[in-house]
Amino acid sequence: MQVVSAAEVAQYLTWQGVIDRLRHTFVNGVESPPRHHHAMYRPDGEATMLLMPAWEAAGYIGVKMVNVFPQNAEHGIPAISGLYLLSEGKHGQPLACIDGSELTRRRTAAASALAAQALANEDAETLLVVGTGKLAPMVIEAHASVRPIKRVLIWGRNPSKATEIAEEYASRFDTQVVEALPAAVAEADIVSCVTLSTQPIIKGEWLTPGTHVDLIGAFRPQMRETDALCLRRSQVFVDTYAGAKGEAGDILQAIDEGEFQFEHIQAELAEVLTGAKPGRSDKDAITLFKSVGASLEDLAAAIELWESLPKHH
């Protein structure tokens, strides 16, 4: 069995490869039971273990194990760590143990890029990234692989982190750290939010015709990045209905406020990709994609990575 490090994931998992693989997997489907969620009581507080299994009907089998330790913040260690175990489908033999954080980071950005490929206007060239965590550079790279991005605006609560990202990508794009969000949202073609916010950061009144809003951050019901007006003004799409129903804070809180209904969601990503349901209605529509992540995406990314790795015999 091969052990695959974070550096190797970054080296061998190309954006084009993983986005194409995700498209294929969303269209063809896999078996993916709901994720298992186990509370673990540790001496210094509660932690959570998540298990996310998925398998192809006659092919690969995979499971992601994720440990969530909020108390790690006090030690300067990331709160979330995990690994992905990929097995072959004929005899169930393990193939690879893959760094979970890097795989997740890249599949998450790739899923948003796949949605943007289907929903954003083809001439989208200004990207606004809201948030400066580990996912921010990923969404820049992923969106730029599917749309002709020329300008990247970066907003963050921590201006020095925003400056760091702007400098890192200054050779590839016209990058700019922004302070005034309303103006930045108004001029962006794609607004990608990657924060851990529990309060709306993006207001619906700021959105302009033709914008595509990409919401990645709020993956628990109590988190949100947008107000209800964002949803009301948009054609709303989700990665999966099941995930959105359980975890999409932006949607669930807007429903609680009486401002949105689950039935208002236009489609899940697979329906748009297969043509079962329409995507963006016209150039001036505002589209919104809310993802919370799905085990299907991890399996797709792990397969793509495995098939791209140089094999050690």
mmCIF file of C-alpha atoms in Angstrom:
data_model
loop_
_atom_site.group_PDB
_atom_site.id
_atom_site.type_symbol
_atom_site.label_atom_id
_atom_site.label_comp_id
_atom_site.label_asym_id
_atom_site.label_seq_id
_atom_site.Cartn_x
_atom_site.Cartn_y
_atom_site.Cartn_z
ATOM 1 C CA MET A 1 0.000 0.000 0.000
ATOM 2 C CA GLN A 2 1.278 3.425 -0.952
ATOM 3 C CA VAL A 3 1.321 6.305 1.552
ATOM 4 C CA VAL A 4 0.690 9.606 -0.231
ATOM 5 C CA SER A 5 1.841 12.825 1.442
ATOM 6 C CA ALA A 6 0.254 16.277 1.209
ATOM 7 C CA ALA A 7 3.107 17.382 -1.070
ATOM 8 C CA GLU A 8 2.433 14.485 -3.435
ATOM 9 C CA VAL A 9 -1.305 15.273 -3.502
ATOM 10 C CA ALA A 10 -0.449 18.858 -4.484
ATOM 11 C CA GLN A 11 2.045 17.668 -7.110
ATOM 12 C CA TYR A 12 0.004 14.989 -8.877
ATOM 13 C CA LEU A 13 -3.628 16.090 -8.564
ATOM 14 C CA THR A 14 -4.100 18.588 -11.414
ATOM 15 C CA TRP A 15 -7.075 20.948 -11.473
ATOM 16 C CA GLN A 16 -8.190 19.830 -14.921
ATOM 17 C CA GLY A 17 -7.867 16.183 -13.915
ATOM 18 C CA VAL A 18 -9.808 16.424 -10.680
ATOM 19 C CA ILE A 19 -12.535 18.681 -12.140
ATOM 20 C CA ASP A 20 -13.092 16.286 -15.055
ATOM 21 C CA ARG A 21 -13.134 13.326 -12.664
ATOM 22 C CA LEU A 22 -15.654 15.089 -10.413
ATOM 23 C CA ARG A 23 -17.888 15.773 -13.424
ATOM 24 C CA HIS A 24 -17.733 12.096 -14.403
ATOM 25 C CA THR A 25 -18.474 10.958 -10.840
ATOM 26 C CA PHE A 26 -21.384 13.383 -10.308
ATOM 27 C CA VAL A 27 -22.912 12.299 -13.635
ATOM 28 C CA ASN A 28 -22.454 8.555 -13.068
ATOM 29 C CA GLY A 29 -23.036 8.503 -9.327
ATOM 30 C CA VAL A 30 -21.552 6.346 -6.573
ATOM 31 C CA GLU A 31 -22.910 4.688 -3.445
ATOM 32 C CA SER A 32 -22.426 7.070 -0.533
ATOM 33 C CA PRO A 33 -24.254 6.448 2.744
ATOM 34 C CA PRO A 34 -24.675 9.377 5.167
ATOM 35 C CA ARG A 35 -21.509 10.176 7.038
ATOM 36 C CA HIS A 36 -20.988 8.755 10.504
ATOM 37 C CA HIS A 37 -20.583 11.331 13.235
ATOM 38 C CA HIS A 38 -19.091 10.259 16.579
ATOM 39 C CA ALA A 39 -18.583 12.506 19.607
ATOM 40 C CA MET A 40 -15.378 11.666 21.499
ATOM 41 C CA TYR A 41 -14.949 12.979 25.027
ATOM 42 C CA ARG A 42 -11.271 13.803 25.583
ATOM 43 C CA PRO A 43 -9.623 15.022 28.809
ATOM 44 C CA ASP A 44 -9.466 18.586 27.416
ATOM 45 C CA GLY A 45 -12.925 18.761 25.828
ATOM 46 C CA GLU A 46 -15.120 17.199 23.183
ATOM 47 C CA ALA A 47 -13.765 16.109 19.799
ATOM 48 C CA THR A 48 -15.541 14.576 16.797
ATOM 49 C CA MET A 49 -14.703 11.696 14.495
ATOM 50 C CA LEU A 50 -16.297 11.724 11.049
ATOM 51 C CA LEU A 51 -16.304 8.696 8.756
ATOM 52 C CA MET A 52 -17.260 9.270 5.115
ATOM 53 C CA PRO A 53 -17.551 6.082 3.038
ATOM 54 C CA ALA A 54 -18.250 5.853 -0.701
ATOM 55 C CA TRP A 55 -17.803 3.217 -3.394
ATOM 56 C CA GLU A 56 -18.332 2.691 -7.099
ATOM 57 C CA ALA A 57 -20.845 0.019 -8.131
ATOM 58 C CA ALA A 58 -18.078 -2.208 -9.502
ATOM 59 C CA GLY A 59 -14.931 -0.209 -8.846
ATOM 60 C CA TYR A 60 -12.972 1.638 -6.198
ATOM 61 C CA ILE A 61 -13.918 1.746 -2.513
ATOM 62 C CA GLY A 62 -12.926 4.590 -0.197
ATOM 63 C CA VAL A 63 -13.423 6.076 3.227
ATOM 64 C CA LYS A 64 -12.297 9.338 4.746
ATOM 65 C CA MET A 65 -11.639 9.544 8.467
ATOM 66 C CA VAL A 66 -11.596 13.051 9.907
ATOM 67 C CA ASN A 67 -10.785 14.078 13.485
ATOM 68 C CA VAL A 68 -12.088 17.474 14.585
ATOM 69 C CA PHE A 69 -10.348 18.867 17.684
ATOM 70 C CA PRO A 70 -11.487 22.480 18.275
ATOM 71 C CA GLN A 71 -9.158 22.629 21.319
ATOM 72 C CA ASN A 72 -6.128 22.443 18.961
ATOM 73 C CA ALA A 73 -6.433 26.195 18.381
ATOM 74 C CA GLU A 74 -4.808 26.771 21.787
ATOM 75 C CA HIS A 75 -1.773 24.777 20.631
ATOM 76 C CA GLY A 76 -1.504 26.389 17.199
ATOM 77 C CA ILE A 77 -2.376 23.094 15.463
ATOM 78 C CA PRO A 78 -5.119 22.825 12.786
ATOM 79 C CA ALA A 79 -8.456 21.734 14.275
ATOM 80 C CA ILE A 80 -9.152 19.258 11.486
ATOM 81 C CA SER A 81 -6.948 16.384 10.376
ATOM 82 C CA GLY A 82 -7.640 13.172 8.564
ATOM 83 C CA LEU A 83 -6.691 10.593 6.003
ATOM 84 C CA TYR A 84 -8.252 8.862 3.036
ATOM 85 C CA LEU A 85 -8.056 5.118 2.518
ATOM 86 C CA LEU A 86 -8.568 3.955 -1.081
ATOM 87 C CA SER A 87 -9.088 0.269 -1.924
ATOM 88 C CA GLU A 88 -9.519 -1.533 -5.225
ATOM 89 C CA GLY A 89 -12.988 -2.891 -5.998
ATOM 90 C CA LYS A 90 -12.378 -6.422 -7.188
ATOM 91 C CA HIS A 91 -10.961 -7.918 -3.976
ATOM 92 C CA GLY A 92 -11.179 -4.955 -1.557
ATOM 93 C CA GLN A 93 -7.395 -4.659 -1.193
ATOM 94 C CA PRO A 94 -6.066 -1.328 0.165
ATOM 95 C CA LEU A 95 -4.179 0.727 -2.442
ATOM 96 C CA ALA A 96 -3.315 4.032 -0.823
ATOM 97 C CA CYS A 97 -3.436 5.990 2.399
ATOM 98 C CA ILE A 98 -3.675 9.657 1.394
ATOM 99 C CA ASP A 99 -3.205 12.884 3.364
ATOM 100 C CA GLY A 100 -6.807 13.881 4.103
ATOM 101 C CA SER A 101 -6.418 17.630 4.537
ATOM 102 C CA GLU A 102 -4.756 18.327 1.182
ATOM 103 C CA LEU A 103 -7.129 15.992 -0.678
ATOM 104 C CA THR A 104 -10.147 17.710 0.932
ATOM 105 C CA ARG A 105 -8.830 21.211 0.274
ATOM 106 C CA ARG A 106 -8.344 20.486 -3.429
ATOM 107 C CA ARG A 107 -11.559 18.527 -4.008
ATOM 108 C CA THR A 108 -13.548 21.288 -2.284
ATOM 109 C CA ALA A 109 -12.166 24.006 -4.567
ATOM 110 C CA ALA A 110 -12.511 21.703 -7.591
ATOM 111 C CA ALA A 111 -16.211 21.092 -6.850
ATOM 112 C CA SER A 112 -16.796 24.857 -6.795
ATOM 113 C CA ALA A 113 -14.866 25.250 -10.050
ATOM 114 C CA LEU A 114 -16.968 22.497 -11.630
ATOM 115 C CA ALA A 115 -20.100 24.388 -10.561
ATOM 116 C CA ALA A 116 -18.649 27.660 -11.910
ATOM 117 C CA GLN A 117 -17.864 25.925 -15.212
ATOM 118 C CA ALA A 118 -21.567 25.045 -15.419
ATOM 119 C CA LEU A 119 -23.067 28.231 -13.941
ATOM 120 C CA ALA A 120 -20.765 31.286 -14.158
ATOM 121 C CA ASN A 121 -20.748 33.484 -17.251
ATOM 122 C CA GLU A 122 -18.098 32.321 -19.709
ATOM 123 C CA ASP A 123 -16.353 35.713 -19.775
ATOM 124 C CA ALA A 124 -16.046 35.945 -15.960
ATOM 125 C CA GLU A 125 -12.675 37.598 -15.334
ATOM 126 C CA THR A 126 -12.872 39.254 -11.901
ATOM 127 C CA LEU A 127 -12.812 36.932 -8.883
ATOM 128 C CA LEU A 128 -13.417 38.138 -5.326
ATOM 129 C CA VAL A 129 -12.176 35.785 -2.618
ATOM 130 C CA VAL A 130 -13.682 36.398 0.826
ATOM 131 C CA GLY A 131 -11.522 34.751 3.474
ATOM 132 C CA THR A 132 -7.787 34.101 3.786
ATOM 133 C CA GLY A 133 -7.527 30.564 5.156
ATOM 134 C CA LYS A 134 -6.024 27.479 3.544
ATOM 135 C CA LEU A 135 -8.814 27.265 0.969
ATOM 136 C CA ALA A 136 -8.363 30.792 -0.399
ATOM 137 C CA PRO A 137 -5.371 30.005 -2.682
ATOM 138 C CA MET A 138 -7.128 26.827 -3.838
ATOM 139 C CA VAL A 139 -10.261 28.623 -5.051
ATOM 140 C CA ILE A 140 -8.106 31.127 -6.942
ATOM 141 C CA GLU A 141 -6.315 28.319 -8.778
ATOM 142 C CA ALA A 142 -9.432 26.208 -9.330
ATOM 143 C CA HIS A 143 -11.653 29.016 -10.681
ATOM 144 C CA ALA A 144 -8.819 30.270 -12.892
ATOM 145 C CA SER A 145 -8.608 26.800 -14.447
ATOM 146 C CA VAL A 146 -12.206 27.021 -15.759
ATOM 147 C CA ARG A 147 -12.740 30.759 -16.386
ATOM 148 C CA PRO A 148 -10.503 33.492 -17.891
ATOM 149 C CA ILE A 149 -9.732 35.108 -14.504
ATOM 150 C CA LYS A 150 -7.554 38.224 -14.847
ATOM 151 C CA ARG A 151 -8.237 40.130 -11.619
ATOM 152 C CA VAL A 152 -8.331 38.663 -8.125
ATOM 153 C CA LEU A 153 -9.687 40.778 -5.257
ATOM 154 C CA ILE A 154 -9.031 39.500 -1.742
ATOM 155 C CA TRP A 155 -10.900 40.452 1.427
ATOM 156 C CA GLY A 156 -10.112 39.131 4.888
ATOM 157 C CA ARG A 157 -10.497 40.032 8.529
ATOM 158 C CA ASN A 158 -6.725 39.807 8.742
ATOM 159 C CA PRO A 159 -5.262 42.282 6.197
ATOM 160 C CA SER A 160 -1.725 40.892 6.477
ATOM 161 C CA LYS A 161 -2.942 37.411 5.443
ATOM 162 C CA ALA A 162 -4.834 38.962 2.540
ATOM 163 C CA THR A 163 -1.663 40.795 1.480
ATOM 164 C CA GLU A 164 0.313 37.551 1.629
ATOM 165 C CA ILE A 165 -2.093 35.818 -0.769
ATOM 166 C CA ALA A 166 -2.188 38.853 -3.058
ATOM 167 C CA GLU A 167 1.600 38.827 -3.264
ATOM 168 C CA GLU A 168 1.726 35.067 -3.855
ATOM 169 C CA TYR A 169 -0.518 35.386 -6.934
ATOM 170 C CA ALA A 170 0.590 38.814 -8.182
ATOM 171 C CA SER A 171 2.692 37.294 -10.975
ATOM 172 C CA ARG A 172 -0.314 35.424 -12.404
ATOM 173 C CA PHE A 173 -3.157 37.885 -11.858
ATOM 174 C CA ASP A 174 -3.854 41.529 -11.191
ATOM 175 C CA THR A 175 -4.317 41.059 -7.433
ATOM 176 C CA GLN A 176 -5.666 43.570 -4.973
ATOM 177 C CA VAL A 177 -6.509 43.555 -1.265
ATOM 178 C CA VAL A 178 -9.923 45.176 -0.768
ATOM 179 C CA GLU A 179 -11.413 46.739 2.337
ATOM 180 C CA ALA A 180 -14.812 47.866 1.056
ATOM 181 C CA LEU A 181 -16.813 44.689 0.456
ATOM 182 C CA PRO A 182 -19.919 46.288 -1.112
ATOM 183 C CA ALA A 183 -17.883 47.803 -3.968
ATOM 184 C CA ALA A 184 -15.817 44.634 -4.426
ATOM 185 C CA VAL A 185 -18.912 42.403 -4.585
ATOM 186 C CA ALA A 186 -20.513 44.772 -7.094
ATOM 187 C CA GLU A 187 -17.597 44.538 -9.529
ATOM 188 C CA ALA A 188 -16.838 40.815 -9.157
ATOM 189 C CA ASP A 189 -17.989 38.253 -11.720
ATOM 190 C CA ILE A 190 -17.430 35.417 -9.234
ATOM 191 C CA VAL A 191 -17.636 35.874 -5.449
ATOM 192 C CA SER A 192 -16.095 32.923 -3.608
ATOM 193 C CA CYS A 193 -16.568 32.769 0.178
ATOM 194 C CA VAL A 194 -14.266 30.587 2.281
ATOM 195 C CA THR A 195 -14.767 31.711 5.877
ATOM 196 C CA LEU A 196 -15.870 30.204 9.178
ATOM 197 C CA SER A 197 -18.367 33.000 9.704
ATOM 198 C CA THR A 198 -21.559 32.637 11.725
ATOM 199 C CA GLN A 199 -22.896 36.042 10.607
ATOM 200 C CA PRO A 200 -23.717 37.144 7.040
ATOM 201 C CA ILE A 201 -20.715 38.846 5.408
ATOM 202 C CA ILE A 202 -22.219 39.241 1.923
ATOM 203 C CA LYS A 203 -25.451 41.197 1.543
ATOM 204 C CA GLY A 204 -27.898 40.524 -1.265
ATOM 205 C CA GLU A 205 -28.299 44.231 -2.051
ATOM 206 C CA TRP A 206 -24.650 44.371 -3.212
ATOM 207 C CA LEU A 207 -25.023 41.719 -5.916
ATOM 208 C CA THR A 208 -25.055 42.885 -9.532
ATOM 209 C CA PRO A 209 -26.537 41.132 -12.618
ATOM 210 C CA GLY A 210 -24.482 38.256 -14.002
ATOM 211 C CA THR A 211 -22.615 37.479 -10.772
ATOM 212 C CA HIS A 212 -21.918 33.901 -9.684
ATOM 213 C CA VAL A 213 -21.749 33.434 -5.897
ATOM 214 C CA ASP A 214 -19.746 30.454 -4.613
ATOM 215 C CA LEU A 215 -20.348 29.601 -0.947
ATOM 216 C CA ILE A 216 -17.933 27.123 0.623
ATOM 217 C CA GLY A 217 -17.497 28.168 4.228
ATOM 218 C CA ALA A 218 -20.697 27.426 6.138
ATOM 219 C CA PHE A 219 -20.703 23.633 6.480
ATOM 220 C CA ARG A 220 -22.718 23.548 9.731
ATOM 221 C CA PRO A 221 -26.279 24.787 10.336
ATOM 222 C CA GLN A 222 -25.094 27.531 12.723
ATOM 223 C CA MET A 223 -22.643 29.018 10.201
ATOM 224 C CA ARG A 224 -23.506 31.411 7.383
ATOM 225 C CA GLU A 225 -21.773 33.794 4.966
ATOM 226 C CA THR A 226 -24.743 35.446 3.221
ATOM 227 C CA ASP A 227 -28.052 37.039 4.170
ATOM 228 C CA ALA A 228 -31.424 35.724 2.989
ATOM 229 C CA LEU A 229 -31.648 38.392 0.261
ATOM 230 C CA CYS A 230 -28.639 36.803 -1.483
ATOM 231 C CA LEU A 231 -30.647 33.603 -1.844
ATOM 232 C CA ARG A 232 -33.846 35.385 -2.844
ATOM 233 C CA ARG A 233 -32.114 37.305 -5.638
ATOM 234 C CA SER A 234 -30.290 34.247 -6.962
ATOM 235 C CA GLN A 235 -30.925 31.054 -8.868
ATOM 236 C CA VAL A 236 -29.767 28.688 -6.105
ATOM 237 C CA PHE A 237 -27.873 25.437 -6.726
ATOM 238 C CA VAL A 238 -26.353 22.967 -4.228
ATOM 239 C CA ASP A 239 -23.735 20.207 -4.426
ATOM 240 C CA THR A 240 -26.228 17.624 -3.102
ATOM 241 C CA TYR A 241 -29.753 18.033 -1.730
ATOM 242 C CA ALA A 242 -28.957 15.721 1.181
ATOM 243 C CA GLY A 243 -25.920 17.739 2.241
ATOM 244 C CA ALA A 244 -27.738 21.049 1.875
ATOM 245 C CA LYS A 245 -30.703 19.809 3.909
ATOM 246 C CA GLY A 246 -28.485 18.764 6.810
ATOM 247 C CA GLU A 247 -25.671 21.290 6.882
ATOM 248 C CA ALA A 248 -25.998 24.356 4.624
ATOM 249 C CA GLY A 249 -26.257 27.112 7.233
ATOM 250 C CA ASP A 250 -26.902 29.894 4.695
ATOM 251 C CA ILE A 251 -29.968 28.054 3.390
ATOM 252 C CA LEU A 252 -31.218 26.611 6.693
ATOM 253 C CA GLN A 253 -31.078 29.962 8.513
ATOM 254 C CA ALA A 254 -32.840 31.771 5.648
ATOM 255 C CA ILE A 255 -35.569 29.091 5.829
ATOM 256 C CA ASP A 256 -35.823 29.597 9.622
ATOM 257 C CA GLU A 257 -36.297 33.327 8.999
ATOM 258 C CA GLY A 258 -39.191 32.544 6.635
ATOM 259 C CA GLU A 259 -37.261 34.104 3.741
ATOM 260 C CA PHE A 260 -36.551 30.981 1.657
ATOM 261 C CA GLN A 261 -37.902 27.483 1.047
ATOM 262 C CA PHE A 262 -35.992 24.298 0.278
ATOM 263 C CA GLU A 263 -38.180 23.919 -2.839
ATOM 264 C CA HIS A 264 -36.678 27.160 -4.196
ATOM 265 C CA ILE A 265 -33.381 25.392 -4.853
ATOM 266 C CA GLN A 266 -33.201 25.092 -8.634
ATOM 267 C CA ALA A 267 -31.077 21.940 -8.844
ATOM 268 C CA GLU A 268 -28.289 19.876 -7.341
ATOM 269 C CA LEU A 269 -25.043 19.810 -9.303
ATOM 270 C CA ALA A 270 -25.573 16.343 -10.855
ATOM 271 C CA GLU A 271 -28.907 17.502 -12.353
ATOM 272 C CA VAL A 272 -27.247 20.485 -14.029
ATOM 273 C CA LEU A 273 -24.344 18.388 -15.338
ATOM 274 C CA THR A 274 -26.631 15.712 -16.821
ATOM 275 C CA GLY A 275 -28.953 18.332 -18.306
ATOM 276 C CA ALA A 276 -31.892 17.064 -16.224
ATOM 277 C CA LYS A 277 -32.417 20.605 -14.933
ATOM 278 C CA PRO A 278 -31.329 23.955 -16.398
ATOM 279 C CA GLY A 279 -28.445 26.003 -15.040
ATOM 280 C CA ARG A 280 -28.140 29.785 -15.397
ATOM 281 C CA SER A 281 -31.212 31.153 -17.234
ATOM 282 C CA ASP A 282 -29.459 34.097 -18.926
ATOM 283 C CA LYS A 283 -26.374 36.298 -18.835
ATOM 284 C CA ASP A 284 -27.871 38.735 -16.323
ATOM 285 C CA ALA A 285 -29.118 36.155 -13.826
ATOM 286 C CA ILE A 286 -27.383 35.895 -10.452
ATOM 287 C CA THR A 287 -26.398 32.295 -9.721
ATOM 288 C CA LEU A 288 -25.459 30.934 -6.308
ATOM 289 C CA PHE A 289 -23.778 27.602 -5.580
ATOM 290 C CA LYS A 290 -23.756 26.341 -1.994
ATOM 291 C CA SER A 291 -21.522 23.372 -1.225
ATOM 292 C CA VAL A 292 -21.032 21.511 2.038
ATOM 293 C CA GLY A 293 -18.921 18.681 0.611
ATOM 294 C CA ALA A 294 -19.841 15.102 -0.221
ATOM 295 C CA SER A 295 -18.035 11.785 0.134
ATOM 296 C CA LEU A 296 -18.515 11.326 -3.618
ATOM 297 C CA GLU A 297 -16.058 14.212 -4.140
ATOM 298 C CA ASP A 298 -13.395 12.674 -1.913
ATOM 299 C CA LEU A 299 -13.662 9.332 -3.704
ATOM 300 C CA ALA A 300 -13.427 11.018 -7.122
ATOM 301 C CA ALA A 301 -10.341 13.006 -6.067
ATOM 302 C CA ALA A 302 -8.679 9.938 -4.531
ATOM 303 C CA ILE A 303 -9.240 7.887 -7.710
ATOM 304 C CA GLU A 304 -7.906 10.693 -9.914
ATOM 305 C CA LEU A 305 -4.853 11.041 -7.692
ATOM 306 C CA TRP A 306 -4.208 7.269 -7.587
ATOM 307 C CA GLU A 307 -4.391 6.972 -11.366
ATOM 308 C CA SER A 308 -2.050 9.969 -11.784
ATOM 309 C CA LEU A 309 0.636 8.782 -9.343
ATOM 310 C CA PRO A 310 3.861 7.270 -10.609
ATOM 311 C CA LYS A 311 3.605 3.653 -9.448
ATOM 312 C CA HIS A 312 6.329 2.217 -7.219
ATOM 313 C CA HIS A 313 6.901 -1.400 -8.141
#
